[in-house]
PDB file of C-alpha atoms in Angstrom:
ATOM      1  CA  MET B   1      -5.361  18.426 -10.452  1.00 71.00           C
ATOM      2  CA  PRO B   2      -4.744  19.971  -7.281  1.00 81.00           C
ATOM      3  CA  ILE B   3      -2.570  17.372  -6.514  1.00 83.00           C
ATOM      4  CA  LEU B   4      -0.487  18.511  -8.520  1.00 89.00           C
ATOM      5  CA  ILE B   5      -0.652  21.649  -6.926  1.00 92.00           C
ATOM      6  CA  PHE B   6      -0.036  20.375  -3.550  1.00 88.00           C
ATOM      7  CA  ILE B   7       2.849  18.722  -4.381  1.00 88.00           C
ATOM      8  CA  SER B   8       5.028  21.848  -5.721  1.00 92.00           C
ATOM      9  CA  LEU B   9       3.653  24.039  -2.860  1.00 93.00           C
ATOM     10  CA  PHE B  10       4.986  21.297  -0.560  1.00 92.00           C
ATOM     11  CA  THR B  11       7.814  21.150  -2.424  1.00 91.00           C
ATOM     12  CA  LEU B  12       8.124  24.904  -1.962  1.00 94.00           C
ATOM     13  CA  LEU B  13       7.926  24.892   1.233  1.00 95.00           C
ATOM     14  CA  ASP B  14      10.526  22.333   1.874  1.00 93.00           C
ATOM     15  CA  PHE B  15      12.413  24.591   0.157  1.00 92.00           C
ATOM     16  CA  ILE B  16      12.040  27.830   1.925  1.00 94.00           C
ATOM     17  CA  LEU B  17      12.213  25.481   5.539  1.00 94.00           C
ATOM     18  CA  LEU B  18      15.687  23.856   4.480  1.00 92.00           C
ATOM     19  CA  PHE B  19      17.430  27.802   3.183  1.00 92.00           C
ATOM     20  CA  SER B  20      16.049  29.103   6.119  1.00 94.00           C
ATOM     21  CA  ILE B  21      17.013  26.376   8.934  1.00 93.00           C
ATOM     22  CA  GLY B  22      20.415  25.887   6.550  1.00 92.00           C
ATOM     23  CA  SER B  23      20.963  29.450   6.790  1.00 94.00           C
ATOM     24  CA  GLN B  24      20.666  29.662  10.769  1.00 95.00           C
ATOM     25  CA  ILE B  25      23.090  26.584  11.684  1.00 94.00           C
ATOM     26  CA  GLY B  26      25.050  26.088   8.458  1.00 93.00           C
ATOM     27  CA  LEU B  27      26.076  25.144   4.920  1.00 92.00           C
ATOM     28  CA  LEU B  28      28.329  21.616   6.380  1.00 94.00           C
ATOM     29  CA  THR B  29      25.530  21.332   9.561  1.00 94.00           C
ATOM     30  CA  THR B  30      22.847  21.473   6.718  1.00 93.00           C
ATOM     31  CA  LEU B  31      24.615  18.830   4.157  1.00 92.00           C
ATOM     32  CA  LEU B  32      25.524  16.469   6.569  1.00 94.00           C
ATOM     33  CA  LEU B  33      22.160  15.864   8.277  1.00 92.00           C
ATOM     34  CA  VAL B  34      20.339  15.339   4.500  1.00 90.00           C
ATOM     35  CA  LEU B  35      22.514  13.128   3.788  1.00 91.00           C
ATOM     36  CA  ALA B  36      22.157  11.329   7.657  1.00 91.00           C
ATOM     37  CA  THR B  37      18.952  11.135   6.599  1.00 88.00           C
ATOM     38  CA  GLY B  38      19.145   9.777   3.061  1.00 85.00           C
ATOM     39  CA  VAL B  39      20.846   7.226   5.164  1.00 86.00           C
ATOM     40  CA  ILE B  40      19.222   6.131   7.945  1.00 82.00           C
ATOM     41  CA  GLY B  41      16.349   5.730   5.983  1.00 79.00           C
ATOM     42  CA  LEU B  42      17.775   3.449   3.922  1.00 82.00           C
ATOM     43  CA  HIS B  43      18.454   1.416   6.930  1.00 82.00           C
ATOM     44  CA  LEU B  44      14.557   1.332   8.180  1.00 77.00           C
ATOM     45  CA  ILE B  45      13.455   0.922   4.574  1.00 76.00           C
ATOM     46  CA  ARG B  46      15.775  -2.078   4.047  1.00 80.00           C
ATOM     47  CA  LYS B  47      14.442  -3.593   7.920  1.00 79.00           C
ATOM     48  CA  GLU B  48      11.537  -2.804   7.614  1.00 76.00           C
ATOM     49  CA  GLY B  49      10.632  -4.034   3.792  1.00 76.00           C
ATOM     50  CA  VAL B  50      12.575  -7.693   4.905  1.00 81.00           C
ATOM     51  CA  SER B  51      10.008  -8.249   7.703  1.00 80.00           C
ATOM     52  CA  THR B  52       6.736  -6.687   5.568  1.00 81.00           C
ATOM     53  CA  PHE B  53       8.155  -9.149   3.187  1.00 82.00           C
ATOM     54  CA  ALA B  54       7.615 -12.138   5.412  1.00 84.00           C
ATOM     55  CA  ARG B  55       4.010 -11.507   7.250  1.00 84.00           C
ATOM     56  CA  ALA B  56       3.110 -10.976   3.365  1.00 86.00           C
ATOM     57  CA  ARG B  57       4.083 -14.306   2.433  1.00 87.00           C
ATOM     58  CA  GLN B  58       3.134 -16.121   5.584  1.00 88.00           C
ATOM     59  CA  ARG B  59      -0.882 -14.082   4.749  1.00 88.00           C
ATOM     60  CA  MET B  60      -0.026 -15.500   0.848  1.00 88.00           C
ATOM     61  CA  LYS B  61       0.779 -18.789   2.557  1.00 90.00           C
ATOM     62  CA  GLU B  62      -1.735 -18.674   4.332  1.00 89.00           C
ATOM     63  CA  GLY B  63      -3.877 -18.352   2.053  1.00 87.00           C
ATOM     64  CA  GLU B  64      -5.433 -14.622   3.118  1.00 87.00           C
ATOM     65  CA  ILE B  65      -5.193 -11.195   0.851  1.00 87.00           C
ATOM     66  CA  PRO B  66      -1.787  -9.395   2.485  1.00 85.00           C
ATOM     67  CA  SER B  67      -3.628  -5.949   1.687  1.00 81.00           C
ATOM     68  CA  GLN B  68      -2.274  -4.478   4.127  1.00 79.00           C
ATOM     69  CA  GLU B  69       1.645  -5.901   3.533  1.00 80.00           C
ATOM     70  CA  LEU B  70       1.146  -3.864   0.420  1.00 80.00           C
ATOM     71  CA  LEU B  71      -0.930  -1.315   2.052  1.00 82.00           C
ATOM     72  CA  THR B  72       2.921  -1.034   4.588  1.00 82.00           C
ATOM     73  CA  GLY B  73       4.869  -1.945   1.776  1.00 81.00           C
ATOM     74  CA  ALA B  74       4.171   1.056  -0.227  1.00 80.00           C
ATOM     75  CA  ALA B  75       4.621   3.965   2.462  1.00 85.00           C
ATOM     76  CA  LEU B  76       7.607   2.878   2.780  1.00 85.00           C
ATOM     77  CA  ILE B  77       8.999   2.926  -0.682  1.00 82.00           C
ATOM     78  CA  PHE B  78       7.584   7.137  -0.384  1.00 86.00           C
ATOM     79  CA  GLY B  79       7.918   7.768   2.754  1.00 87.00           C
ATOM     80  CA  GLY B  80      12.421   6.170   1.372  1.00 84.00           C
ATOM     81  CA  ALA B  81      11.457   8.370  -1.416  1.00 83.00           C
ATOM     82  CA  LEU B  82      10.961  11.403   0.917  1.00 88.00           C
ATOM     83  CA  LEU B  83      14.023  10.834   2.628  1.00 88.00           C
ATOM     84  CA  MET B  84      15.883  10.676  -0.041  1.00 83.00           C
ATOM     85  CA  ALA B  85      14.813  13.867  -1.307  1.00 85.00           C
ATOM     86  CA  PRO B  86      16.595  17.426   0.075  1.00 86.00           C
ATOM     87  CA  GLY B  87      14.414  19.194   2.881  1.00 89.00           C
ATOM     88  CA  PHE B  88      13.018  19.192   7.206  1.00 91.00           C
ATOM     89  CA  LEU B  89       9.373  19.383   5.675  1.00 93.00           C
ATOM     90  CA  SER B  90       9.758  15.697   3.623  1.00 92.00           C
ATOM     91  CA  ASP B  91      11.995  13.935   6.239  1.00 91.00           C
ATOM     92  CA  LEU B  92       9.055  14.348   8.606  1.00 90.00           C
ATOM     93  CA  LEU B  93       7.209  13.315   6.323  1.00 90.00           C
ATOM     94  CA  GLY B  94       9.470  10.005   5.533  1.00 89.00           C
ATOM     95  CA  ILE B  95      10.240   9.666   9.153  1.00 84.00           C
ATOM     96  CA  ALA B  96       6.332   9.551   9.738  1.00 86.00           C
ATOM     97  CA  CYS B  97       5.382   6.903   7.012  1.00 87.00           C
ATOM     98  CA  LEU B  98       8.055   4.914   7.974  1.00 81.00           C
ATOM     99  CA  LEU B  99       7.452   3.888  11.545  1.00 83.00           C
ATOM    100  CA  PRO B 100       4.749   1.888  12.473  1.00 84.00           C
ATOM    101  CA  SER B 101       3.135   3.666  15.070  1.00 87.00           C
ATOM    102  CA  ALA B 102       2.559   7.034  13.038  1.00 85.00           C
ATOM    103  CA  ARG B 103       1.823   4.695   9.903  1.00 84.00           C
ATOM    104  CA  GLN B 104      -1.321   4.102  11.288  1.00 85.00           C
ATOM    105  CA  LEU B 105      -1.679   7.142  12.010  1.00 85.00           C
ATOM    106  CA  LEU B 106      -2.027   8.619   8.551  1.00 79.00           C
ATOM    107  CA  TYR B 107      -3.664   5.767   7.783  1.00 81.00           C
ATOM    108  CA  LYS B 108      -6.630   6.753  10.009  1.00 84.00           C
ATOM    109  CA  ALA B 109      -6.185  10.310   8.672  1.00 80.00           C
ATOM    110  CA  LEU B 110      -6.585   8.891   4.912  1.00 76.00           C
ATOM    111  CA  ILE B 111     -10.006   7.670   5.881  1.00 81.00           C
ATOM    112  CA  TRP B 112     -10.657   9.866   7.991  1.00 80.00           C
ATOM    113  CA  LEU B 113     -10.659  12.406   4.344  1.00 75.00           C
ATOM    114  CA  GLY B 114     -13.216   9.525   2.980  1.00 73.00           C
ATOM    115  CA  LEU B 115      -9.852   7.142   0.960  1.00 65.00           C
ATOM    116  CA  LYS B 116     -11.290   3.667   0.562  1.00 55.00           C
ATOM    117  CA  THR B 117      -7.921   1.134   1.923  1.00 47.00           C
ATOM    118  CA  GLY B 118     -10.157  -2.143   1.160  1.00 48.00           C
ATOM    119  CA  ALA B 119      -9.035  -4.339  -0.783  1.00 43.00           C
ATOM    120  CA  ASN B 120     -12.705  -3.869  -2.376  1.00 42.00           C
ATOM    121  CA  ALA B 121     -13.294  -0.547  -1.851  1.00 46.00           C
ATOM    122  CA  GLN B 122     -15.162   0.833  -4.789  1.00 44.00           C
ATOM    123  CA  PRO B 123     -15.324   5.361  -4.573  1.00 43.00           C
ATOM    124  CA  GLY B 124     -18.383   6.221  -3.627  1.00 44.00           C
ATOM    125  CA  MET B 125     -19.883   2.615  -2.777  1.00 43.00           C
ATOM    126  CA  HIS B 126     -21.469   2.362   1.475  1.00 44.00           C
ATOM    127  CA  GLU B 127     -19.830  -1.503   2.982  1.00 44.00           C
ATOM    128  CA  ASN B 128     -23.912  -1.946   3.057  1.00 44.00           C
ATOM    129  CA  THR B 129     -24.113  -2.359  -0.360  1.00 42.00           C
ATOM    130  CA  ARG B 130     -20.978  -4.046  -1.239  1.00 42.00           C
ATOM    131  CA  TYR B 131     -22.161  -6.106   1.441  1.00 43.00           C
ATOM    132  CA  GLN B 132     -25.692  -6.380  -1.067  1.00 43.00           C
ATOM    133  CA  GLN B 133     -23.761  -6.983  -4.254  1.00 43.00           C
ATOM    134  CA  GLY B 134     -21.818 -10.012  -2.379  1.00 46.00           C
ATOM    135  CA  THR B 135     -24.823 -11.273  -1.529  1.00 46.00           C
ATOM    136  CA  ARG B 136     -26.293 -11.029  -5.164  1.00 44.00           C
ATOM    137  CA  TYR B 137     -23.343 -12.202  -7.042  1.00 44.00           C
ATOM    138  CA  GLN B 138     -23.550 -15.565  -4.937  1.00 48.00           C
ATOM    139  CA  GLN B 139     -26.850 -16.427  -5.452  1.00 48.00           C
ATOM    140  CA  SER B 140     -27.251 -16.248  -8.593  1.00 46.00           C
ATOM    141  CA  ASN B 141     -23.125 -18.261  -8.664  1.00 47.00           C
ATOM    142  CA  LYS B 142     -24.840 -21.345  -7.205  1.00 48.00           C
ATOM    143  CA  ALA B 143     -26.124 -23.098  -9.781  1.00 49.00           C
ATOM    144  CA  LYS B 144     -23.305 -22.681 -12.225  1.00 51.00           C
ATOM    145  CA  PRO B 145     -20.226 -24.106 -13.723  1.00 51.00           C
ATOM    146  CA  GLY B 146     -16.897 -23.077 -11.935  1.00 50.00           C
ATOM    147  CA  SER B 147     -19.392 -21.874  -8.738  1.00 51.00           C
ATOM    148  CA  HIS B 148     -18.764 -23.439  -4.891  1.00 50.00           C
ATOM    149  CA  THR B 149     -21.330 -25.797  -3.764  1.00 54.00           C
ATOM    150  CA  ASP B 150     -22.444 -26.590  -0.199  1.00 60.00           C
ATOM    151  CA  ASP B 151     -19.093 -28.995   0.235  1.00 64.00           C
ATOM    152  CA  GLY B 152     -16.840 -27.201  -1.037  1.00 64.00           C
ATOM    153  CA  ALA B 153     -16.594 -28.546  -4.155  1.00 67.00           C
ATOM    154  CA  ILE B 154     -16.273 -26.264  -6.606  1.00 71.00           C
ATOM    155  CA  GLU B 155     -17.730 -27.771 -10.134  1.00 72.00           C
ATOM    156  CA  GLY B 156     -16.094 -27.284 -13.008  1.00 72.00           C
ATOM    157  CA  ASP B 157     -14.682 -28.436 -17.109  1.00 70.00           C
ATOM    158  CA  PHE B 158     -10.871 -29.722 -16.068  1.00 65.00           C
ATOM    159  CA  ILE B 159      -8.197 -29.982 -18.949  1.00 69.00           C
ATOM    160  CA  SER B 160      -4.122 -31.586 -18.305  1.00 67.00           C
ATOM    161  CA  ARG B 161      -1.628 -29.773 -20.197  1.00 72.00           C
ATOM    162  CA  ASP B 162       0.652 -32.361 -19.381  1.00 71.00           C
ATOM    163  CA  GLU B 163      -0.565 -34.799 -21.038  1.00 62.00           C
ATOM    164  CA  THR B 164      -0.024 -34.618 -25.693  1.00 64.00           C
ATOM    165  CA  PRO B 165      -2.639 -33.722 -27.339  1.00 61.00           C
ATOM    166  CA  ARG B 166      -4.422 -37.402 -29.377  1.00 63.00           C
ATOM    167  CA  ARG B 167      -5.090 -37.390 -32.946  1.00 65.00           C
ATOM    168  CA  HIS B 168      -7.922 -39.407 -33.944  1.00 59.00           C
TER     169      HIS B 168
END
Protein backbone atom coordinates (compact mmCIF):
# COMPACT_ATOMS: atom_id res chain seq x y z
CA MET A 1 0.00 0.00 0.00
CA PRO A 2 2.78 2.54 0.70
CA ILE A 3 4.16 2.03 -2.82
CA LEU A 4 0.74 2.85 -4.26
CA ILE A 5 0.59 6.06 -2.24
CA PHE A 6 4.14 6.95 -3.38
CA ILE A 7 3.27 6.36 -7.05
CA SER A 8 0.09 8.44 -6.72
CA LEU A 9 1.92 11.33 -5.08
CA PHE A 10 4.76 11.15 -7.62
CA THR A 11 2.27 11.25 -10.51
CA LEU A 12 0.36 14.14 -8.97
CA LEU A 13 3.56 16.12 -8.39
CA ASP A 14 4.73 15.31 -11.93
CA PHE A 15 1.52 16.68 -13.46
CA ILE A 16 1.54 19.77 -11.24
CA LEU A 17 5.12 20.47 -12.35
CA LEU A 18 4.25 19.80 -16.01
CA PHE A 19 1.29 22.18 -15.95
CA SER A 20 3.22 24.86 -14.03
CA ILE A 21 6.16 24.83 -16.43
CA GLY A 22 3.82 24.44 -19.41
CA SER A 23 1.93 27.58 -18.48
CA GLN A 24 5.23 29.50 -18.34
CA ILE A 25 6.81 28.25 -21.59
CA GLY A 26 3.68 27.62 -23.69
CA LEU A 27 1.77 24.61 -24.95
CA LEU A 28 3.75 24.02 -28.16
CA THR A 29 7.11 24.18 -26.40
CA THR A 30 5.88 21.83 -23.67
CA LEU A 31 4.60 19.32 -26.23
CA LEU A 32 7.88 19.47 -28.16
CA LEU A 33 9.89 18.87 -24.97
CA VAL A 34 7.73 15.90 -23.98
CA LEU A 35 8.05 14.39 -27.48
CA ALA A 36 11.80 15.08 -27.62
CA THR A 37 12.44 13.34 -24.30
CA GLY A 38 10.48 10.33 -25.55
CA VAL A 39 12.57 10.11 -28.74
CA ILE A 40 15.84 10.63 -26.84
CA GLY A 41 14.77 7.99 -24.32
CA LEU A 42 14.07 5.44 -27.06
CA HIS A 43 17.45 6.14 -28.68
CA LEU A 44 19.32 5.76 -25.39
CA ILE A 45 17.45 2.56 -24.53
CA ARG A 46 18.38 1.08 -27.90
CA LYS A 47 22.03 2.05 -27.59
CA GLU A 48 22.44 1.01 -23.95
CA GLY A 49 20.20 -2.04 -24.33
CA VAL A 50 22.27 -3.54 -27.14
CA SER A 51 25.53 -3.08 -25.26
CA THR A 52 24.02 -4.46 -22.04
CA PHE A 53 22.69 -7.50 -23.89
CA ALA A 54 26.13 -8.11 -25.44
CA ARG A 55 27.81 -7.91 -22.00
CA ALA A 56 25.24 -10.31 -20.53
CA ARG A 57 25.85 -12.82 -23.32
CA GLN A 58 29.61 -12.54 -22.81
CA ARG A 59 29.29 -13.21 -19.07
CA MET A 60 27.02 -16.18 -19.73
CA LYS A 61 29.59 -17.60 -22.17
CA GLU A 62 32.18 -17.30 -19.41
CA GLY A 63 29.90 -19.27 -17.10
CA GLU A 64 29.02 -16.35 -14.84
CA ILE A 65 25.60 -15.08 -13.82
CA PRO A 66 24.96 -11.67 -15.43
CA SER A 67 23.25 -10.17 -12.36
CA GLN A 68 24.66 -6.67 -12.88
CA GLU A 69 23.54 -6.74 -16.51
CA LEU A 70 20.04 -7.83 -15.47
CA LEU A 71 19.84 -4.92 -13.02
CA THR A 72 21.05 -2.58 -15.75
CA GLY A 73 18.42 -3.93 -18.13
CA ALA A 74 15.69 -3.41 -15.55
CA ALA A 75 16.89 0.15 -14.95
CA LEU A 76 16.86 0.82 -18.71
CA ILE A 77 13.29 -0.45 -19.08
CA PHE A 78 12.15 1.56 -16.07
CA GLY A 79 13.97 4.67 -17.34
CA GLY A 80 12.44 4.30 -20.80
CA ALA A 81 8.96 3.99 -19.34
CA LEU A 82 9.55 7.13 -17.28
CA LEU A 83 10.77 9.04 -20.34
CA MET A 84 7.68 7.99 -22.27
CA ALA A 85 5.42 9.33 -19.50
CA PRO A 86 4.47 12.99 -19.88
CA GLY A 87 6.10 15.06 -17.19
CA PHE A 88 9.37 16.72 -16.34
CA LEU A 89 9.91 15.01 -12.99
CA SER A 90 9.50 11.57 -14.55
CA ASP A 91 11.85 12.64 -17.35
CA LEU A 92 14.55 13.58 -14.85
CA LEU A 93 14.25 10.24 -13.06
CA GLY A 94 14.13 8.42 -16.40
CA ILE A 95 17.34 10.09 -17.57
CA ALA A 96 18.95 9.18 -14.25
CA CYS A 97 18.05 5.53 -14.90
CA LEU A 98 19.57 5.64 -18.39
CA LEU A 99 22.92 7.27 -17.60
CA PRO A 100 25.51 4.79 -16.24
CA SER A 101 27.02 7.11 -13.62
CA ALA A 102 23.60 8.19 -12.33
CA ARG A 103 22.50 4.53 -12.32
CA GLN A 104 25.38 3.68 -9.98
CA LEU A 105 24.21 6.43 -7.62
CA LEU A 106 20.68 5.00 -7.74
CA TYR A 107 22.02 1.50 -6.91
CA LYS A 108 23.92 2.93 -3.95
CA ALA A 109 20.80 4.78 -2.81
CA LEU A 110 18.76 1.56 -3.01
CA ILE A 111 21.39 -0.30 -0.98
CA TRP A 112 21.46 2.55 1.53
CA LEU A 113 17.68 2.29 1.84
CA GLY A 114 18.10 -1.39 2.70
CA LEU A 115 17.09 -3.02 -0.57
CA LYS A 116 19.31 -5.97 -1.46
CA THR A 117 20.45 -6.23 -5.08
CA GLY A 118 22.53 -9.42 -4.93
CA ALA A 119 21.41 -12.59 -6.65
CA ASN A 120 21.33 -14.56 -3.38
CA ALA A 121 20.19 -11.74 -1.11
CA GLN A 122 17.23 -12.57 1.05
CA PRO A 123 15.36 -10.03 3.16
CA GLY A 124 16.45 -10.00 6.77
CA MET A 125 19.46 -12.24 6.23
CA HIS A 126 22.91 -10.97 7.17
CA GLU A 127 25.92 -11.64 4.92
CA ASN A 128 27.65 -13.82 7.54
CA THR A 129 24.51 -15.97 7.92
CA ARG A 130 24.40 -16.62 4.15
CA TYR A 131 28.06 -17.69 4.26
CA GLN A 132 27.43 -20.08 7.15
CA GLN A 133 24.40 -21.60 5.44
CA GLY A 134 26.39 -22.08 2.23
CA THR A 135 29.19 -23.80 4.16
CA ARG A 136 26.72 -26.12 5.92
CA TYR A 137 25.13 -26.97 2.55
CA GLN A 138 28.48 -27.80 0.99
CA GLN A 139 29.52 -30.00 3.95
CA SER A 140 26.22 -31.93 4.03
CA ASN A 141 26.09 -32.34 0.24
CA LYS A 142 29.48 -34.02 -0.31
CA ALA A 143 28.37 -37.65 -0.08
CA LYS A 144 25.14 -37.32 -2.10
CA PRO A 145 24.76 -38.19 -5.79
CA GLY A 146 24.96 -35.14 -8.02
CA SER A 147 27.40 -33.40 -5.69
CA HIS A 148 30.81 -32.08 -6.67
CA THR A 149 33.88 -34.03 -5.55
CA ASP A 150 37.29 -32.62 -4.71
CA ASP A 151 38.65 -33.27 -8.21
CA GLY A 152 35.79 -31.36 -9.86
CA ALA A 153 33.87 -34.43 -11.08
CA ILE A 154 30.13 -34.63 -10.60
CA GLU A 155 28.68 -37.92 -9.41
CA GLY A 156 25.31 -38.97 -10.79
CA ASP A 157 23.34 -41.16 -13.18
CA PHE A 158 23.28 -40.73 -16.94
CA ILE A 159 20.24 -41.33 -19.16
CA SER A 160 20.60 -40.91 -22.91
CA ARG A 161 17.50 -39.43 -24.56
CA ASP A 162 18.79 -40.00 -28.12
CA GLU A 163 18.66 -43.80 -28.07
CA THR A 164 15.47 -45.70 -28.71
CA PRO A 165 14.20 -47.58 -25.67
CA ARG A 166 14.93 -51.32 -25.62
CA ARG A 167 12.13 -53.76 -24.94
CA HIS A 168 12.91 -56.94 -23.07
